[in-house]
Coordinates of C-alpha atoms in Angstrom, one line a residue:
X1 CA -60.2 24.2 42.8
X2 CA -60.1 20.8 44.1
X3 CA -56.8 19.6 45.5
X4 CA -55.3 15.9 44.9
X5 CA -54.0 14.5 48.0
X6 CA -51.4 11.8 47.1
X7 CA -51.6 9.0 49.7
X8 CA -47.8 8.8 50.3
X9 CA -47.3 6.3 53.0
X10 CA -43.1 5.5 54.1
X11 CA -43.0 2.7 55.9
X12 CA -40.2 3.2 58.7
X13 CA -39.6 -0.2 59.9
X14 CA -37.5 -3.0 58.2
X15 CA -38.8 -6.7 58.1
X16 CA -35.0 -8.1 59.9
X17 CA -36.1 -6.3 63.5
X18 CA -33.5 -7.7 65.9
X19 CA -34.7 -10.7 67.7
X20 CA -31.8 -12.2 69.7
X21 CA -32.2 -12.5 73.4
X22 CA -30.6 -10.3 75.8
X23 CA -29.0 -13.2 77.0
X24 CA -26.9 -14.9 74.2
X25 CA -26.2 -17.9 76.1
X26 CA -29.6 -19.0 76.4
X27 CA -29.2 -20.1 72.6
X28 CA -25.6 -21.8 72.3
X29 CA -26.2 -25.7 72.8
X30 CA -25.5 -26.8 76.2
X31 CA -23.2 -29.5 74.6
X32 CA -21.1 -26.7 72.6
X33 CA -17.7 -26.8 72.5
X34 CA -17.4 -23.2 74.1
X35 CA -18.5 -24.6 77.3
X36 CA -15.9 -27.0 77.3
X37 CA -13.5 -24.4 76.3
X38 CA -14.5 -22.0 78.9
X39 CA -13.9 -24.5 81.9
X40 CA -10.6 -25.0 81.2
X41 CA -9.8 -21.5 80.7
X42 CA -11.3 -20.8 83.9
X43 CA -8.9 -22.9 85.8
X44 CA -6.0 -21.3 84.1
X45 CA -4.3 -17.8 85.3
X46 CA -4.2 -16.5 82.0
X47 CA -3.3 -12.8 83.1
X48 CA 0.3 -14.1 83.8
X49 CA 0.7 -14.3 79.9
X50 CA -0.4 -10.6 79.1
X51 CA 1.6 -7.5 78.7
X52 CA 2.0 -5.3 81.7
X53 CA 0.1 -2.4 80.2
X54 CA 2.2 1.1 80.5
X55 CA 0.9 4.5 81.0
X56 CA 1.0 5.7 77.6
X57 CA -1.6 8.6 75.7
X58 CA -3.6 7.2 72.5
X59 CA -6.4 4.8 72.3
X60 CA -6.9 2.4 75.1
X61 CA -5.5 -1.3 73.8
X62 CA -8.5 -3.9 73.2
X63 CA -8.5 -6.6 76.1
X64 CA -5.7 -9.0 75.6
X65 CA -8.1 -11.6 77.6
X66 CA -10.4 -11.6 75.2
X67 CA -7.9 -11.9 71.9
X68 CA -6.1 -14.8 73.8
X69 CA -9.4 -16.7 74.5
X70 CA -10.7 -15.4 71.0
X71 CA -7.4 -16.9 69.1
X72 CA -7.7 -20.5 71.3
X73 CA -11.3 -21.2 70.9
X74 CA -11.1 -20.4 66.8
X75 CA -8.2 -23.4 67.1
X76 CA -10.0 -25.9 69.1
X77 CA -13.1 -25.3 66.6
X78 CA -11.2 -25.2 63.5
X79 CA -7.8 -26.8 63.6
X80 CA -6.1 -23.5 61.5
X81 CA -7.8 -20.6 61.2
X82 CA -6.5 -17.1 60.1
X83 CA -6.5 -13.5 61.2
X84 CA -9.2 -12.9 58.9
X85 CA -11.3 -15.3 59.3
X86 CA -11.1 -15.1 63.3
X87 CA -12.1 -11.5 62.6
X88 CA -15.0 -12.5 60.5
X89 CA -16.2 -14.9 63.1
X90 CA -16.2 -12.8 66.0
X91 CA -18.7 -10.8 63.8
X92 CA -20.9 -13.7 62.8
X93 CA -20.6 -16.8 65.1
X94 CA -22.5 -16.8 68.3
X95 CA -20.4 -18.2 69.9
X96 CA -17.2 -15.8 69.7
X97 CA -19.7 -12.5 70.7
X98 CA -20.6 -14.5 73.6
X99 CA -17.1 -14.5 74.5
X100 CA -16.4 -11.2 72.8
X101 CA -19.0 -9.8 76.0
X102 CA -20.0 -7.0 74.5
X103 CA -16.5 -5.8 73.3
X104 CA -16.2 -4.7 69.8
X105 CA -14.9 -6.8 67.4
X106 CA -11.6 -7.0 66.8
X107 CA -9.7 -6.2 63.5
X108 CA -7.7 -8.4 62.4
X109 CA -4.2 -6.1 62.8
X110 CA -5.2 -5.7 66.4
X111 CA -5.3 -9.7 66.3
X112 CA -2.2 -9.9 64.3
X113 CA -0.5 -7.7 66.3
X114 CA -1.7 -10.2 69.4
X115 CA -0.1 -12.5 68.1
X116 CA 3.6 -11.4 67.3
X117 CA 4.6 -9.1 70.1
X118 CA 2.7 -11.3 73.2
X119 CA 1.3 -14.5 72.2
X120 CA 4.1 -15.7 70.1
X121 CA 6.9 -16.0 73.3
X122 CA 4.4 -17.8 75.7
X123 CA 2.4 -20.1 73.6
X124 CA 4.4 -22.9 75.0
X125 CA 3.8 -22.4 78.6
X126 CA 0.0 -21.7 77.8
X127 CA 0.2 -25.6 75.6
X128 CA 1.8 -26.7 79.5
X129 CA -1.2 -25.4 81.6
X130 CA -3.7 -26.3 79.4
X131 CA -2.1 -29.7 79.7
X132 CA -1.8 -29.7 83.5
X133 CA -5.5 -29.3 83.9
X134 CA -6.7 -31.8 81.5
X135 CA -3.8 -34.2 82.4
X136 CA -5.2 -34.1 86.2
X137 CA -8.6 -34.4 85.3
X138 CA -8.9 -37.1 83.0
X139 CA -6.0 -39.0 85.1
X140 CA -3.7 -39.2 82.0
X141 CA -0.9 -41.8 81.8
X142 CA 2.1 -40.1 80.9
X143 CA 4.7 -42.9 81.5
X144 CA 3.3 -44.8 78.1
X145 CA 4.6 -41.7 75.2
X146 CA 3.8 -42.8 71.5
X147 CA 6.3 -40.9 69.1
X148 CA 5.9 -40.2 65.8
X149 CA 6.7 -38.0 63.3
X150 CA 5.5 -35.8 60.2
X151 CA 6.7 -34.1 57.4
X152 CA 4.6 -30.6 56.4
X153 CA 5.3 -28.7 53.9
X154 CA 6.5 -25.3 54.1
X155 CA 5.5 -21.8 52.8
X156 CA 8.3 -21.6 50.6
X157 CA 8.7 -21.5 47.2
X158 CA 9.5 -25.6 45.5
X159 CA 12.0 -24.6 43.2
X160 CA 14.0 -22.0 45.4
X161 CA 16.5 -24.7 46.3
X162 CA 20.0 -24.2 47.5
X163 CA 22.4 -27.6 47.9
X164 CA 24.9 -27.7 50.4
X165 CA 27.7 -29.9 48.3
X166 CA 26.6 -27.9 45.4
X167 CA 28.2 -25.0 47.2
X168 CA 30.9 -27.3 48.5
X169 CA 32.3 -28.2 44.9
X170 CA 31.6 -24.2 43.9
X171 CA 33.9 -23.2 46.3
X172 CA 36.4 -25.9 45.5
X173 CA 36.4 -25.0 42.3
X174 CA 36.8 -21.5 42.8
X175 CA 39.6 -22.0 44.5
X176 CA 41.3 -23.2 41.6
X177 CA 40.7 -20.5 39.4
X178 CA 42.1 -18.1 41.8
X179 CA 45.2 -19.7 42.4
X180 CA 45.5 -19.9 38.3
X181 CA 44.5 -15.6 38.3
X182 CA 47.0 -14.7 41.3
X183 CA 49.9 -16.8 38.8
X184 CA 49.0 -14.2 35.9
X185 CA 48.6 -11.5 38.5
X186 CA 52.5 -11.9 40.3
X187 CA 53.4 -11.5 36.8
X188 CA 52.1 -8.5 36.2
X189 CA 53.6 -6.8 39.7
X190 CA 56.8 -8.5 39.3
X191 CA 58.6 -5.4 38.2
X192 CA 57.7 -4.3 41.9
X193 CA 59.7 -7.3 43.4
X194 CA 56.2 -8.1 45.1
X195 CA 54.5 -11.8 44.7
X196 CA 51.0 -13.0 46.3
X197 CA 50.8 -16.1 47.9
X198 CA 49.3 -19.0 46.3
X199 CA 47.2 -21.8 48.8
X200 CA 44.9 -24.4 48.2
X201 CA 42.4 -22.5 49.8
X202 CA 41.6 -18.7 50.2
X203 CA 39.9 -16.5 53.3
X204 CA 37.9 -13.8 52.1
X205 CA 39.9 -11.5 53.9
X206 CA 43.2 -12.4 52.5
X207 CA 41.6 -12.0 48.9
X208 CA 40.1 -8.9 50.2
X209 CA 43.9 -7.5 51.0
X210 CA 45.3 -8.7 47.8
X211 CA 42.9 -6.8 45.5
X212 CA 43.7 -3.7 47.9
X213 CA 47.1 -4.2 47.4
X214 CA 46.7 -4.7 43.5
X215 CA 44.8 -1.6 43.2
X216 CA 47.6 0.2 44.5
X217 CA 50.3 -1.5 43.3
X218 CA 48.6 -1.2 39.3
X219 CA 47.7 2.5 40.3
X220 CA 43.9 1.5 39.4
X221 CA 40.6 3.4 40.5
X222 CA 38.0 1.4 39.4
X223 CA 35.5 3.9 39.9
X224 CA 36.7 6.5 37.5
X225 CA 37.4 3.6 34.6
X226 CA 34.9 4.3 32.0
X227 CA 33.7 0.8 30.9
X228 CA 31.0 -0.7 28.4
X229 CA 30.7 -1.4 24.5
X230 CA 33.5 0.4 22.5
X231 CA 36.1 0.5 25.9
X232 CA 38.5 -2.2 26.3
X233 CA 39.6 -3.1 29.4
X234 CA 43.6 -3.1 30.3
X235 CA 45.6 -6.0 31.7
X236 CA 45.4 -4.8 35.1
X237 CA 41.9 -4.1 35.1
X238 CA 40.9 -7.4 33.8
X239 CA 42.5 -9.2 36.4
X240 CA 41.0 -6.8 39.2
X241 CA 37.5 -7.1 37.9
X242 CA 38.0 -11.4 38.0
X243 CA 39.5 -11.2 41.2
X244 CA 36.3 -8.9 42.7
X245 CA 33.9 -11.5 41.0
X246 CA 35.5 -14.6 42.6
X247 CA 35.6 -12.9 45.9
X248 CA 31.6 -12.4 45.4
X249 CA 31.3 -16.0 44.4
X250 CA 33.0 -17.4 47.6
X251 CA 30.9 -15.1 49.7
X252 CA 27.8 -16.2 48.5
X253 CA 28.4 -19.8 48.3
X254 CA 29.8 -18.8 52.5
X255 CA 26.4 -17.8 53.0
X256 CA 25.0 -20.8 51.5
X257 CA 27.0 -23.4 53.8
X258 CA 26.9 -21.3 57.0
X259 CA 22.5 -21.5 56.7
X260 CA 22.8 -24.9 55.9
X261 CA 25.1 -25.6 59.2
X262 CA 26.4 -29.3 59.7
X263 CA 22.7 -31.1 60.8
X264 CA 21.6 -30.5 56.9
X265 CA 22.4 -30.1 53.3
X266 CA 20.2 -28.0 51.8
X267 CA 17.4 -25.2 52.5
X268 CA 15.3 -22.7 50.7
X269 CA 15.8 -19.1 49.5
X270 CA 12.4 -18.2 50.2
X271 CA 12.5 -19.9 54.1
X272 CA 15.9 -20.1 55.1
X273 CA 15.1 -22.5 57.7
X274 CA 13.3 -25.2 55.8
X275 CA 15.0 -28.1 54.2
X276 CA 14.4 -29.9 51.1
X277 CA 12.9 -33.0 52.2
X278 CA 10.6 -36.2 50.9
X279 CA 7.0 -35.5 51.7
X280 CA 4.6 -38.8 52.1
X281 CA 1.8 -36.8 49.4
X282 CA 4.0 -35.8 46.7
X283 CA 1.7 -33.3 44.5
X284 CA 4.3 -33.0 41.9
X285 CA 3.6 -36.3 41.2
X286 CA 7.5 -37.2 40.4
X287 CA 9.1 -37.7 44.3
X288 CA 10.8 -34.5 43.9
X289 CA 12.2 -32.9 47.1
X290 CA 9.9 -30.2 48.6
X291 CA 10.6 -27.6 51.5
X292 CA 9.2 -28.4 54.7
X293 CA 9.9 -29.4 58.2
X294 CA 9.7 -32.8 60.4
X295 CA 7.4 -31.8 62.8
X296 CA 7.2 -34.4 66.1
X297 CA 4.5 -35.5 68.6
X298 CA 4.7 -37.3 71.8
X299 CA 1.2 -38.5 72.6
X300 CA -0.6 -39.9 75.8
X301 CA -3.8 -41.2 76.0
X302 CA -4.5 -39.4 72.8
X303 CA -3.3 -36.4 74.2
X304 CA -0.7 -33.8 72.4
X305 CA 2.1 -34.3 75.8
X306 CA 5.0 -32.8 73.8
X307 CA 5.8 -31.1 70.4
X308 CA 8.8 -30.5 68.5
X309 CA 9.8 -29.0 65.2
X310 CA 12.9 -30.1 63.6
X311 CA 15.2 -28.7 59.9
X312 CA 15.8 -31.9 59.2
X313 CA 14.3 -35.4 57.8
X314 CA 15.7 -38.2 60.2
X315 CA 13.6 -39.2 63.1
X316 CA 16.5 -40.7 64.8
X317 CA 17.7 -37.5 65.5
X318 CA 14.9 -36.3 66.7
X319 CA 14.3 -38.6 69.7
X320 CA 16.3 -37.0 72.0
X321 CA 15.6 -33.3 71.7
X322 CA 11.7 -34.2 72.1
X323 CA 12.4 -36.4 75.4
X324 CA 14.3 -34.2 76.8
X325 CA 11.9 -31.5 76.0
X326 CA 9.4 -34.1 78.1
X327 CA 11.9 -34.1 81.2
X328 CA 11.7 -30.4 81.3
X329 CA 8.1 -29.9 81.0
X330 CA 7.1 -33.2 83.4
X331 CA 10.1 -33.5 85.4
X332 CA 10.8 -37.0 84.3
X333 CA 11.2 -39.0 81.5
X334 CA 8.7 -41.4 80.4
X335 CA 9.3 -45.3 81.2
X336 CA 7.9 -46.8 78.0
X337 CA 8.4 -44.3 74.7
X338 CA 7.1 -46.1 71.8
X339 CA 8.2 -45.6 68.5
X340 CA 8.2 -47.0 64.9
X341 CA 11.7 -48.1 63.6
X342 CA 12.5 -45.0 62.6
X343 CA 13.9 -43.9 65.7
X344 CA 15.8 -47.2 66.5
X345 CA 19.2 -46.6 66.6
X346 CA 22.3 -47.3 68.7
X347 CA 22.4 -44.2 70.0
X348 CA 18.6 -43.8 71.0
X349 CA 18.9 -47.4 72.9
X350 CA 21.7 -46.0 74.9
X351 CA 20.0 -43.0 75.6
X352 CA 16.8 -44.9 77.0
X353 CA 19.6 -47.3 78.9
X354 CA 21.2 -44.0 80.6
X355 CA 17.4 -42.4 81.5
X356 CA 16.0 -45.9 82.8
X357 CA 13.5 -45.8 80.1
X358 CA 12.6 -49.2 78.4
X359 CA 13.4 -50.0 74.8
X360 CA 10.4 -50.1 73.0
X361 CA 11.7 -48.5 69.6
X362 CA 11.4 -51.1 66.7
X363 CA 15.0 -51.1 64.4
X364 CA 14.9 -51.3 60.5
X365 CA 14.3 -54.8 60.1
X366 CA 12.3 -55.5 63.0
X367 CA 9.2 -57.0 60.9
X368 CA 11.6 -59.5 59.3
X369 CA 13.1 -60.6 62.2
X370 CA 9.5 -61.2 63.9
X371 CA 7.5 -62.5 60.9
X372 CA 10.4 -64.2 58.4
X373 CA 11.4 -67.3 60.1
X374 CA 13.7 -68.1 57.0
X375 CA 15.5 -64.9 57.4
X376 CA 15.7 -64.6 61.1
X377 CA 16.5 -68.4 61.6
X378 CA 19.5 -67.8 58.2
X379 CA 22.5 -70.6 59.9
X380 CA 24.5 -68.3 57.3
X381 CA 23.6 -65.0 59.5
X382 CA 26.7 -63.6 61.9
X383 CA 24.3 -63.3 64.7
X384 CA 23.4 -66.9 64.4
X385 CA 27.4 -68.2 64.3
X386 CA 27.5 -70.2 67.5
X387 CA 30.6 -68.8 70.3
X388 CA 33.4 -72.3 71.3
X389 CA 34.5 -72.1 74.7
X390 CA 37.5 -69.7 73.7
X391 CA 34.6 -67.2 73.0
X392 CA 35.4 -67.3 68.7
X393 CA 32.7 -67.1 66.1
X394 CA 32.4 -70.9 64.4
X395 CA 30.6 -70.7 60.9
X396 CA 28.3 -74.3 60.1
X397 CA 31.5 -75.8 58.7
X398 CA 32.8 -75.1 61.8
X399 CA 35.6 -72.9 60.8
X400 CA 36.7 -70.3 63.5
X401 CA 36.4 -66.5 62.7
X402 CA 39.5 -64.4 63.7
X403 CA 39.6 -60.7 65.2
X404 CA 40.9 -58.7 62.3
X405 CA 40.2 -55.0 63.0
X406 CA 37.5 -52.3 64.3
X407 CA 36.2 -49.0 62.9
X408 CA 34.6 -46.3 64.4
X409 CA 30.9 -45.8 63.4
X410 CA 30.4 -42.4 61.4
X411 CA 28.4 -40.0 63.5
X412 CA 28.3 -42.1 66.7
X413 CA 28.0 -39.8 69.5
X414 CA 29.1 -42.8 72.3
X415 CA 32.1 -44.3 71.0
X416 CA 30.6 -46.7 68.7
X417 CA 32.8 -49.1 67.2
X418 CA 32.3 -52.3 65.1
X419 CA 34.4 -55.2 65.0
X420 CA 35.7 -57.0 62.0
X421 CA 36.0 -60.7 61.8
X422 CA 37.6 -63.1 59.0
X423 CA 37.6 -66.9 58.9
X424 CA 40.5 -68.7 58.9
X425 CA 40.1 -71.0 56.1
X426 CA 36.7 -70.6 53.3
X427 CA 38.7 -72.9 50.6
X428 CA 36.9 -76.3 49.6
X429 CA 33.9 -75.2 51.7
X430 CA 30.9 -76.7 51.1
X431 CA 28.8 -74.2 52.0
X432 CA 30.4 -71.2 50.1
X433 CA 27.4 -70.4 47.8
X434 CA 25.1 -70.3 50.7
X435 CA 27.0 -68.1 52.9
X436 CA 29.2 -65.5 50.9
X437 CA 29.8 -64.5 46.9
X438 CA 32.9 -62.7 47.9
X439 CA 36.5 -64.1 46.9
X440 CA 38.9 -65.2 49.8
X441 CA 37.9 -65.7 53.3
X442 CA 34.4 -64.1 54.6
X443 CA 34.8 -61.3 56.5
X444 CA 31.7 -60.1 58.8
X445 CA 30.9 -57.5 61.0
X446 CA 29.6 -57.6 64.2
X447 CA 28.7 -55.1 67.0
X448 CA 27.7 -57.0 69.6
X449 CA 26.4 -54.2 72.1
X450 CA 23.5 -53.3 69.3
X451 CA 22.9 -56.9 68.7
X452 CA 21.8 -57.4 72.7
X453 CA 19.9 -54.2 72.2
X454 CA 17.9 -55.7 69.1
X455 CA 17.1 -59.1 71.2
X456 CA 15.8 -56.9 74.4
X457 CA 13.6 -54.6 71.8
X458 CA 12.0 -57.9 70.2
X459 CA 11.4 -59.6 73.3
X460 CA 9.7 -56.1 74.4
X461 CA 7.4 -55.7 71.5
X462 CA 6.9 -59.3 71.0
X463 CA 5.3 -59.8 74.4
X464 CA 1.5 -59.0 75.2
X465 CA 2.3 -55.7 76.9
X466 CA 4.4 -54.9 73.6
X467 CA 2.2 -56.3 71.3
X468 CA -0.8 -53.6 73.0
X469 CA 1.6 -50.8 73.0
X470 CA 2.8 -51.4 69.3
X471 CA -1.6 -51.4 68.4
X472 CA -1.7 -48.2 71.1
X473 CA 1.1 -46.4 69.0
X474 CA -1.0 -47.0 65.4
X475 CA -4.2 -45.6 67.1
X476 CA -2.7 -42.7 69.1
X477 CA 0.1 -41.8 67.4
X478 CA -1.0 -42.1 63.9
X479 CA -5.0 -40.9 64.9
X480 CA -3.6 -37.4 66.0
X481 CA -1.6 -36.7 62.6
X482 CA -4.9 -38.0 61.0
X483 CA -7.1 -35.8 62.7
X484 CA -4.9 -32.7 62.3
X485 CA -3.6 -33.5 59.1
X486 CA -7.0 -35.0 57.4
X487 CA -9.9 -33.8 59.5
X488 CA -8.6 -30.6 59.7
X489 CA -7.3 -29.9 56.2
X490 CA -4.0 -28.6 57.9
X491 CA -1.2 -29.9 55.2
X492 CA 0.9 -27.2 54.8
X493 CA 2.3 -24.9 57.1
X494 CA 1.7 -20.4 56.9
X495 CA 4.6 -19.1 58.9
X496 CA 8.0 -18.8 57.9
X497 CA 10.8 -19.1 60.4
X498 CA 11.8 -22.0 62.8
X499 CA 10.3 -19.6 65.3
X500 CA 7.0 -18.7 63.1
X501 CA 6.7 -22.8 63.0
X502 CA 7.0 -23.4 66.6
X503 CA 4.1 -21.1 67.4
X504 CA 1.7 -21.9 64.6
X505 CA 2.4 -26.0 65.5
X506 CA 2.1 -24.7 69.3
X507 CA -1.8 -22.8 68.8
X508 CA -2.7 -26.0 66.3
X509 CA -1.4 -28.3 69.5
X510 CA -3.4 -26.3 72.1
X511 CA -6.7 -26.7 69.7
X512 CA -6.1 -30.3 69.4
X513 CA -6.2 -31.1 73.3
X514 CA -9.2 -28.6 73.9
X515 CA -11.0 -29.9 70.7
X516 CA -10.1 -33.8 72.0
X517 CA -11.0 -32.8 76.1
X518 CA -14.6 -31.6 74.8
X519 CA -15.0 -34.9 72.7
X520 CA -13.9 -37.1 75.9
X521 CA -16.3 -35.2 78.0
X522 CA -19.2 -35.5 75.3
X523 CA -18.6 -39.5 75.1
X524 CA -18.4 -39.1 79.4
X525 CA -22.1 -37.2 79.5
X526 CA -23.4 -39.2 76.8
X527 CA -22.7 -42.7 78.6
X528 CA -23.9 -41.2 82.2

């Protein structure tokens, strides 16, 4: 018999045979960004920020070096990048296995983890050394600061809106409808010789008492009362049952004012700490309000110096916090902080006047009075009445304007207050349609301390050294929200919290700086 040999061949090799070189380094681009990224983290004690590991059994914890450097390079590279996709990268990008050095990769729960319990409390002091080293290298000025402000969305829900005067006139209103069921309710106890009080407004606590007081006085037990279709209620139980749902009403709408505190009037059920504000790129399309928060930057020589994240929409506000977050973290406050006119106020001017920093903060009608000679030259204008010798405003028909009386400015924090002045005579004048429409004598209003303040901001920002800051503050100022915002796609924020915020704008900060140090030094090499 004659055998058949099959010719079975298996071939046990696979045409991807590794082919990296030992050394992965050899590969990366000398001009990467990792190298860049890896000589400031080199000059920086990082260990200081990592968790003093305890003697504990279990699996050994994955390096907390290598997540930290992991987690910064990913935001220099990308602008925002997730837990995922950090986790995905340290399995596919060169780069991140080079500084993985030969660890396993991480998941992204160990990443996440990272974050929250260690990374989330020190992220601001790590934003502060990474600044100290590039500051001293590149020589950075940091008494020019351009300020400017942003509004990003939040992670909240558009239409999970809660108004603060809506909850205002809730409450008032309540209040009227209790006092009308306590009337109805003394006259059911009367035959007890016992009578509630009636207010104009009602504690919780008080209510609380005087539906435990009802209760006993009716002889109710709420709990036993069979109730649904078919059961009527009685007298007594009717008025118990309102009562309990008023008292419910006033504690939710108590809730409601007590998140929205006094420095805003509305937030969001899904992010308590966001407020309903108006965003610059409205994708409703109809202005509508949207949750976010007013997220500040104080630059230097295109350098992130200071960051500050604020619940609510005015930038005037906001001036203060984010220099004296600057004082603390430089030990000094800057001596020219430039500033678009949303931050010129009364109250800012006085605050640079007390700090000896110089007003370089354009008001609300700063262009007008620079570029509209007919408005700012207006003989009509109170600012341009001409003072007598007695020290008396004199209109152009040279009638004298009298003291009449002053007001305190709403909101002022330094004693603001603004004069009132009337003229003595308006009748037969010639100039009446020119200078007022009202009936009677004009009456103006003058504060002169904020009038000096406006002439020392124009002659500031209307010299050449003005004029270059005012061009600086577009470029810098603007160029970072650009490049964060625009280059790097980042337009709406992940976290929720006032706390989440701070560290996610704190990591995107960080990224920023290392991202802009490694362009500097590209442009530097490139030159040489």
């Amino acid at each position: 018999n004659i055998i058949i040999m099959k010719n079975i061949s298996q071939v046990y090799y696979t045409p991807y045979q590794l082919k990296i070189p030992l050394e992965i380094s050899t590969i990366i681009e000398f001009s990467d960004p990792v190298y860049s990224f890896c000589e400031v983290m080199n000059h920086i004690d990082l260990k200081k920020y990592l968790a003093v590991k305890e003697s504990r059994t279990g699996r050994k914890c994955y390096d907390q070096l290598i997540l930290l450097k992991i987690i910064l390079f990913a935001f220099m590279e990308f602008g925002y990048v997730s837990v995922r996709e950090i986790e995905k990268l340290c399995k596919t990008d060169i780069r991140f296995m080079w500084l993985l050095d030969g660890h396993k990769s991480p998941s992204f729960m160990t990443i996440d983890n990272f974050m929250k319990n260690n990374l989330k409390y020190e992220i601001e002091d790590v934003f502060n050394d990474i600044n100290s080293y590039i500051f001293e290298k590149e020589n950075v000025d940091t008494e020019h600061v351009y300020i400017d402000g942003t509004k990003i969305k939040a992670n909240a829900n558009k239409y999970s809106w809660v108004w603060k005067k809506s909850s205002l006139k809730n409450r008032a209103k309540t209040f009227i409808k209790i006092t009308a069921l306590l009337t109805e309710m003394n006259k059911v106890i009367a035959v007890h010789s016992v009578k509630f009080g009636i207010r104009e407004e009602y504690a919780i606590e008080y209510l609380e008492s005087i539906l435990d007081e009802f209760k006993r006085l009716c002889g109710l037990d709420p709990e036993t009362v069979i109730r649904g279709r078919g059961h009527r209620k009685s007298t007594e139980l009717r008025l118990y049952d309102k009562l309990e749902e008023y008292i419910g009403k006033l504690k939710k709408y108590a809730k409601h004012i007590r998140i929205c505190g006094n420095e805003r009037n509305s937030y969001s059920k899904t992010d308590n700490d966001a407020t309903f504000m108006r965003m610059k790129r409205d994708y409703m399309g109809n202005d509508q309000l949207l949750p976010g928060y007013n997220i500040q930057f104080g630059i230097c020589d295109e350098y992130i110096a200071v960051y500050d994240v604020k619940r609510y929409a005015s930038d005037m506000d906001c001036f203060q916090p984010l220099m004296e977050k600057y004082n603390r973290t430089y030990n000094k406050y800057p001596k020219y902080p430039v500033a678009d006119a949303g931050y010129g106020s009364f109250n800012n001017y006085l605050y640079c006047e007390e700090h000896g920093m110089e007003k370089y903060m354009k008001f609300t009608m700063f262009d007008k009075e620079s570029k509209d000679a007919k408005y700012r030259d207006n003989p009509y204008r109170a600012v341009n009445f001409r003072v007598d010798e007695d020290g008396d405003l004199v209109c152009p028909n040279d009638k004298k304007f009298h003291y009449k009386y002053s007001t305190p400015v709403r909101g002022n924090k330094y004693g603001r207050t603004e004069e009132y002045y009337q003229c003595e005579d308006c009748s037969g004048c010639e100039h009446k349609e020119k200078c007022c429409k009202c009936q009677g004598n004009r009456i103006v209003r003058v504060n002169e301390e904020l009038t000096q303040f406006h002439k020392e901001v124009l002659s500031n920002l209307n010299s050449i050294h003005g004029a270059l800051l005012r061009m600086n503050r577009s470029i810098q100022a603007e160029g970072a929200y650009g490049g964060i915002k625009w280059n790097r796609a980042y337009t709406r924020i992940r976290r929720r919290g006032l706390e989440g915020v701070n560290f996610e704008i704190g990591l995107i900060s960080c990224g920023f700086n290392l991202h802009k140090y490694h362009l500097k030094r590209s442009a530097k090499k490139a030159v040489a």
